[in-house]
Coordinates of N, CA and C in Angstrom, one line a residue:
X191 N 5.5 -63.9 34.5 CA 6.4 -63.3 35.8 C 6.7 -62.0 35.0
X192 N 6.9 -61.0 36.1 CA 7.0 -59.8 35.3 C 8.7 -59.7 35.3
X193 N 8.5 -59.3 34.1 CA 10.6 -58.6 33.9 C 10.6 -57.3 34.2
X194 N 10.1 -56.2 33.7 CA 10.0 -54.9 34.0 C 8.6 -54.1 33.8
X195 N 8.9 -53.0 35.0 CA 8.0 -52.3 35.1 C 8.2 -50.8 34.8
X196 N 8.0 -49.8 34.3 CA 8.5 -48.6 34.0 C 7.1 -47.5 34.1
X197 N 7.1 -46.2 34.2 CA 5.9 -45.0 34.1 C 7.0 -43.6 34.0
X198 N 6.1 -42.7 33.5 CA 6.9 -41.6 32.8 C 6.1 -40.8 32.8
X199 N 5.9 -39.3 33.5 CA 5.2 -38.6 33.4 C 5.6 -37.3 32.4
X200 N 5.2 -36.9 31.5 CA 5.2 -35.8 30.6 C 4.5 -34.4 30.8
X201 N 5.1 -33.6 30.7 CA 4.5 -32.4 30.7 C 4.0 -31.6 29.2
X202 N 3.0 -31.5 28.6 CA 2.5 -31.4 27.6 C 2.6 -30.2 26.9
X203 N 2.6 -29.1 28.1 CA 2.8 -27.9 27.4 C 4.4 -27.7 27.3
X204 N 5.6 -28.5 28.0 CA 7.0 -28.6 27.5 C 7.4 -29.2 26.2
X205 N 6.1 -30.3 25.7 CA 6.4 -31.3 24.4 C 6.1 -29.7 23.5
X206 N 5.1 -29.2 23.8 CA 4.4 -28.0 22.9 C 5.8 -27.5 22.6
X207 N 6.4 -26.6 23.2 CA 7.7 -25.8 23.3 C 8.5 -26.6 22.6
X208 N 9.0 -27.8 22.9 CA 10.0 -28.5 22.2 C 9.4 -28.5 20.3
X209 N 8.0 -29.1 20.1 CA 7.6 -28.9 18.9 C 8.0 -27.7 18.5
X210 N 7.4 -26.4 19.4 CA 7.6 -25.1 18.7 C 8.8 -24.5 18.3
X211 N 9.8 -25.5 18.5 CA 11.2 -24.5 19.0 C 12.3 -25.5 17.6
X212 N 11.8 -27.0 17.6 CA 12.3 -27.9 17.0 C 11.8 -28.4 16.1
X213 N 10.7 -28.2 15.7 CA 9.9 -29.0 14.8 C 10.0 -30.5 14.2
X214 N 10.3 -30.7 13.0 CA 10.4 -31.7 12.0 C 11.9 -32.3 13.0
X215 N 12.7 -31.8 12.8 CA 14.1 -32.2 13.8 C 13.6 -33.1 15.2
X216 N 13.0 -32.4 15.7 CA 12.3 -33.0 16.9 C 11.3 -34.3 16.9
X217 N 10.5 -34.4 16.3 CA 9.5 -35.4 15.3 C 10.2 -36.6 15.0
X218 N 11.4 -36.4 13.9 CA 12.2 -37.4 13.2 C 13.1 -37.7 13.9
X219 N 13.5 -37.5 14.9 CA 14.7 -37.9 15.8 C 13.7 -39.0 16.9
X220 N 13.0 -38.3 17.3 CA 12.1 -39.3 18.6 C 11.0 -40.1 18.0
X221 N 9.9 -40.1 17.3 CA 8.9 -40.5 16.4 C 9.3 -41.2 14.9
X222 N 8.3 -42.2 15.2 CA 8.7 -43.5 14.2 C 7.5 -42.5 13.1
X223 N 7.4 -42.9 11.2 CA 6.5 -42.2 10.8 C 4.9 -42.3 11.4
X224 N 4.7 -43.8 11.8 CA 3.6 -43.7 12.1 C 2.9 -43.0 13.6
X225 N 3.9 -43.0 13.9 CA 3.3 -41.8 15.1 C 3.1 -40.7 15.1
X226 N 3.8 -39.8 13.9 CA 3.9 -39.1 13.2 C 2.1 -38.6 13.0
X227 N 2.1 -39.5 11.9 CA 1.0 -39.5 11.1 C -0.6 -39.9 12.3
X228 N -0.4 -40.7 13.2 CA -1.7 -40.8 14.3 C -1.6 -39.2 15.0
X229 N -0.1 -38.6 15.7 CA 0.0 -37.3 16.6 C -1.2 -36.3 15.5
X230 N -0.3 -35.8 14.3 CA -0.5 -34.9 13.5 C -2.4 -35.0 13.1
X231 N -2.9 -36.2 13.2 CA -4.2 -36.5 12.6 C -5.3 -35.6 13.9
X232 N -4.6 -35.6 15.1 CA -5.3 -35.5 16.2 C -5.2 -34.3 16.5
X233 N -6.3 -33.5 17.7 CA -6.5 -32.2 17.9 C -5.6 -32.2 18.7
X234 N -5.3 -32.7 19.4 CA -4.4 -32.5 20.4 C -3.2 -33.2 20.2
X235 N -2.8 -32.4 19.4 CA -1.1 -33.4 18.8 C 0.0 -33.3 19.9
X236 N 0.0 -31.8 20.8 CA 1.1 -32.3 21.7 C 0.8 -33.0 22.2
X237 N -0.2 -33.6 22.7 CA -0.9 -34.6 24.0 C -0.8 -35.6 23.5
X238 N -1.0 -35.9 22.0 CA -0.5 -37.6 21.4 C 1.2 -37.8 21.2
X239 N 1.3 -36.4 21.3 CA 3.4 -36.9 21.4 C 4.1 -37.5 22.7
X240 N 3.0 -36.2 23.5 CA 3.5 -36.7 24.8 C 3.2 -37.8 25.4
X241 N 2.4 -38.4 25.4 CA 1.9 -39.9 26.1 C 3.0 -40.6 25.2
X242 N 3.0 -40.3 23.8 CA 3.9 -41.5 23.3 C 5.5 -41.2 23.7
X243 N 6.1 -40.3 24.2 CA 7.3 -39.7 24.6 C 7.1 -40.7 26.3
X244 N 5.9 -40.1 26.8 CA 6.2 -40.7 27.9 C 6.0 -42.7 27.8
X245 N 5.5 -43.3 27.0 CA 5.4 -44.5 26.8 C 6.8 -45.2 26.5
X246 N 7.7 -44.2 25.8 CA 9.0 -44.5 25.4 C 10.1 -44.5 26.7
X247 N 9.9 -43.4 27.2 CA 10.7 -43.1 28.6 C 10.3 -44.7 29.2
X248 N 8.9 -44.8 29.6 CA 8.4 -46.0 30.4 C 8.9 -47.1 30.4
X249 N 9.1 -47.5 28.9 CA 9.2 -48.8 28.2 C 11.1 -48.6 28.6
X250 N 11.6 -47.8 28.4 CA 13.1 -48.3 28.8 C 13.5 -48.5 29.9
X251 N 12.7 -47.6 31.0 CA 12.9 -47.8 32.6 C 12.4 -49.4 32.8
X252 N 11.5 -50.1 32.1 CA 10.8 -51.4 32.1 C 12.1 -52.1 31.5
X253 N 12.8 -51.7 30.7 CA 14.0 -52.7 29.8 C 15.1 -52.5 30.9
X254 N 15.2 -51.8 32.1 CA 16.5 -51.7 33.1 C 17.4 -50.9 32.6
X255 N 17.0 -49.7 31.5 CA 18.3 -49.1 31.0 C 18.0 -48.1 31.4
X256 N 17.1 -47.2 31.0 CA 16.6 -45.6 30.4 C 17.1 -45.5 29.4
X257 N 17.3 -44.4 28.8 CA 17.5 -44.3 27.3 C 19.2 -43.9 27.6
X258 N 20.0 -44.7 27.6 CA 21.2 -44.9 27.3 C 21.8 -46.5 27.0
X259 N 22.9 -46.5 27.0 CA 23.2 -48.1 26.3 C 22.9 -48.2 25.2
X260 N 22.9 -47.5 24.2 CA 22.5 -47.8 22.8 C 21.4 -47.5 22.4
X261 N 19.9 -47.5 23.3 CA 18.9 -47.7 22.8 C 18.3 -46.0 22.3
X262 N 17.3 -46.1 21.0 CA 17.2 -45.3 20.6 C 15.8 -44.9 20.4
X263 N 14.9 -43.8 20.8 CA 13.9 -43.3 20.8 C 13.0 -44.0 19.7
X264 N 13.5 -44.3 18.4 CA 12.4 -44.8 17.3 C 13.1 -46.5 17.2
X265 N 13.7 -47.0 19.1 CA 13.6 -48.4 19.1 C 12.4 -48.8 19.9
X266 N 11.4 -47.9 20.2 CA 10.3 -48.4 20.9 C 9.3 -47.4 20.2
X267 N 7.9 -48.0 19.6 CA 7.0 -47.5 19.2 C 5.4 -47.4 19.5
X268 N 5.1 -46.9 19.5 CA 3.6 -47.2 20.1 C 2.5 -47.0 18.8
X269 N 1.6 -48.1 18.9 CA 0.6 -48.3 17.6 C -0.4 -48.5 18.4
X270 N -1.7 -48.3 17.7 CA -2.8 -48.5 18.6 C -3.6 -49.8 17.8
X271 N -4.4 -50.8 18.7 CA -5.2 -51.2 17.8 C -6.4 -50.9 17.4
X272 N -7.2 -51.7 16.4 CA -8.4 -50.7 16.2 C -9.3 -50.5 17.6
X273 N -9.1 -51.3 18.6 CA -10.2 -50.8 19.5 C -9.4 -49.9 20.8
X274 N -8.6 -49.0 19.8 CA -8.0 -47.5 20.5 C -6.6 -48.3 21.8
X275 N -6.5 -49.4 21.7 CA -5.7 -49.9 22.9 C -4.3 -49.8 22.5
X276 N -3.1 -48.8 23.2 CA -2.2 -48.9 22.7 C -1.1 -50.0 22.8
X277 N 0.0 -50.1 21.6 CA 0.6 -51.3 21.4 C 2.4 -50.8 21.5
X278 N 2.9 -51.1 22.0 CA 4.3 -50.8 22.3 C 5.2 -52.1 21.3
X279 N 5.8 -51.6 20.3 CA 6.9 -52.5 19.5 C 8.2 -52.1 19.7
X280 N 8.9 -53.0 20.0 CA 10.3 -52.7 20.0 C 11.3 -53.4 19.0
X281 N 12.4 -52.7 19.1 CA 12.9 -53.2 17.3 C 14.7 -52.2 18.0
X282 N 15.6 -52.8 16.5 CA 16.9 -52.8 17.1 C 17.6 -53.1 18.2
X283 N 18.4 -51.9 19.2 CA 18.9 -52.1 20.3 C 17.8 -52.4 21.8
X284 N 16.4 -51.8 21.5 CA 15.5 -52.3 22.3 C 14.9 -53.7 22.8
X285 N 14.7 -54.6 21.1 CA 14.7 -55.6 21.1 C 15.8 -56.7 21.5
X286 N 16.4 -56.5 21.1 CA 18.1 -57.1 21.5 C 18.1 -57.2 23.3
X287 N 17.6 -56.4 24.2 CA 17.6 -56.1 25.0 C 16.0 -57.1 26.0
X288 N 15.2 -57.0 25.3 CA 14.4 -57.7 25.7 C 14.8 -59.4 25.4
X289 N 14.5 -59.6 24.4 CA 15.7 -60.8 24.3 C 16.6 -61.4 25.1
X290 N 17.3 -60.6 25.7 CA 18.2 -61.3 26.9 C 17.2 -61.1 28.3
X291 N 16.7 -60.6 28.4 CA 15.6 -60.3 29.9 C 14.8 -61.7 30.0
X292 N 14.7 -62.1 28.9 CA 13.4 -63.1 28.5 C 14.4 -64.7 29.1
X293 N 13.5 -65.2 29.5 CA 14.2 -66.6 30.6 C 13.9 -67.5 29.3
X294 N 14.4 -68.4 29.1 CA 14.3 -69.5 27.7 C 12.6 -70.4 28.4
X295 N 12.1 -70.5 26.9 CA 11.0 -71.3 27.1 C 9.8 -69.8 27.4
X296 N 10.1 -68.9 27.3 CA 9.2 -67.6 27.8 C 8.6 -66.9 26.6
X297 N 7.3 -66.0 26.5 CA 7.2 -65.3 25.2 C 7.1 -63.8 26.1
X298 N 7.1 -62.9 25.2 CA 7.1 -61.4 26.3 C 6.0 -60.8 25.6
X299 N 5.4 -60.3 26.6 CA 4.1 -58.9 26.6 C 4.7 -58.1 27.2
X300 N 4.5 -57.1 26.2 CA 4.4 -55.6 26.8 C 3.3 -55.0 26.9
X301 N 2.9 -54.8 28.0 CA 1.2 -54.0 28.3 C 2.0 -52.8 28.3
X302 N 1.0 -51.6 27.7 CA 1.4 -50.1 28.1 C -0.4 -49.4 28.2
X303 N -0.6 -48.2 29.3 CA -1.3 -47.7 29.0 C -1.0 -46.2 29.4
X304 N -1.5 -45.3 28.1 CA -1.7 -43.9 28.3 C -2.7 -43.5 29.0
X305 N -2.3 -41.9 29.6 CA -3.2 -41.4 30.1 C -2.7 -39.9 29.9
X306 N -3.9 -38.5 29.9 CA -3.3 -37.4 29.9 C -5.0 -36.5 30.5
X307 N -4.1 -35.9 31.4 CA -5.2 -34.9 31.9 C -4.3 -33.3 31.9
X308 N -4.6 -32.3 30.9 CA -3.9 -31.6 30.8 C -2.9 -30.7 32.1
X309 N -2.0 -30.2 32.0 CA -0.8 -30.4 31.1 C 0.1 -31.1 31.0
X310 N -0.5 -32.8 32.0 CA 0.3 -34.1 32.2 C 0.1 -35.0 31.3
X311 N 0.6 -36.1 30.8 CA 0.4 -36.9 30.1 C 1.6 -38.3 31.0
X312 N 1.2 -39.5 31.0 CA 1.6 -40.8 31.5 C 1.4 -41.9 31.0
X313 N 2.7 -42.6 30.9 CA 2.5 -43.7 30.7 C 2.9 -44.7 31.7
X314 N 2.4 -46.3 31.5 CA 3.0 -47.3 32.5 C 3.2 -48.6 31.4
X315 N 4.0 -49.1 32.2 CA 4.7 -50.5 30.9 C 5.1 -51.4 32.1
X316 N 4.3 -52.1 31.7 CA 4.7 -53.7 32.2 C 5.2 -54.4 31.2
X317 N 6.5 -55.3 31.5 CA 7.0 -56.4 30.8 C 6.6 -57.4 31.3
X318 N 5.9 -58.8 30.7 CA 5.7 -59.5 31.3 C 6.0 -60.9 30.4
X319 N 6.8 -61.8 31.5 CA 7.0 -63.4 30.2 C 6.1 -64.2 30.8
X320 N 5.7 -64.9 29.7 CA 4.8 -66.3 30.2 C 5.3 -67.2 29.1
X321 N 4.9 -68.7 30.2 CA 5.7 -69.7 29.3 C 5.0 -69.8 28.1
X322 N 6.0 -70.3 27.1 CA 5.5 -70.9 25.9 C 4.6 -72.4 26.0
X323 N 3.7 -72.2 25.6 CA 2.9 -73.8 25.7 C 3.0 -74.3 24.3
X324 N 3.6 -75.8 24.8 CA 4.1 -76.3 24.2 C 2.8 -77.4 23.4
X325 N 2.5 -77.1 22.4 CA 1.4 -77.1 21.0 C 1.0 -79.0 20.9
X326 N 2.6 -79.3 21.3 CA 2.5 -81.2 20.7 C 2.0 -81.9 22.1
X327 N 2.1 -81.0 23.2 CA 1.9 -81.7 24.0 C 0.0 -81.6 24.9
X328 N -0.4 -80.6 23.9 CA -1.8 -80.8 24.0 C -2.6 -81.5 23.9
X329 N -3.7 -82.2 24.4 CA -4.8 -83.0 23.7 C -5.6 -82.0 23.0

């Protein structure tokens, strides 16, 4: 069952301007250390940050709150599997909100996809709840 869907479109040039103007203050307020390390290793640093910015916005929308009600930027973080697939992690208030949304007897999967085509970066987040399989009942 789908619990929430969110999308966001970010302007890479706007993110670059924010990085130029506020530098570490912006990076440290919005992005985890892992996200910063990933972005700083990439040739398109601003594009990498813009995709993660869009993913955080999309996730907050999928949680049904937007960036209000106590959610913090760092409560949502994007990492990548070895295959390159992005993965959304939630902590703090975002994790509490996710737990509230999740029906009893279900586990949650957060699907995220990122793309960019300069000057745009886009993210989609789908929060899915699946029934937990009773391992004892399986043959």
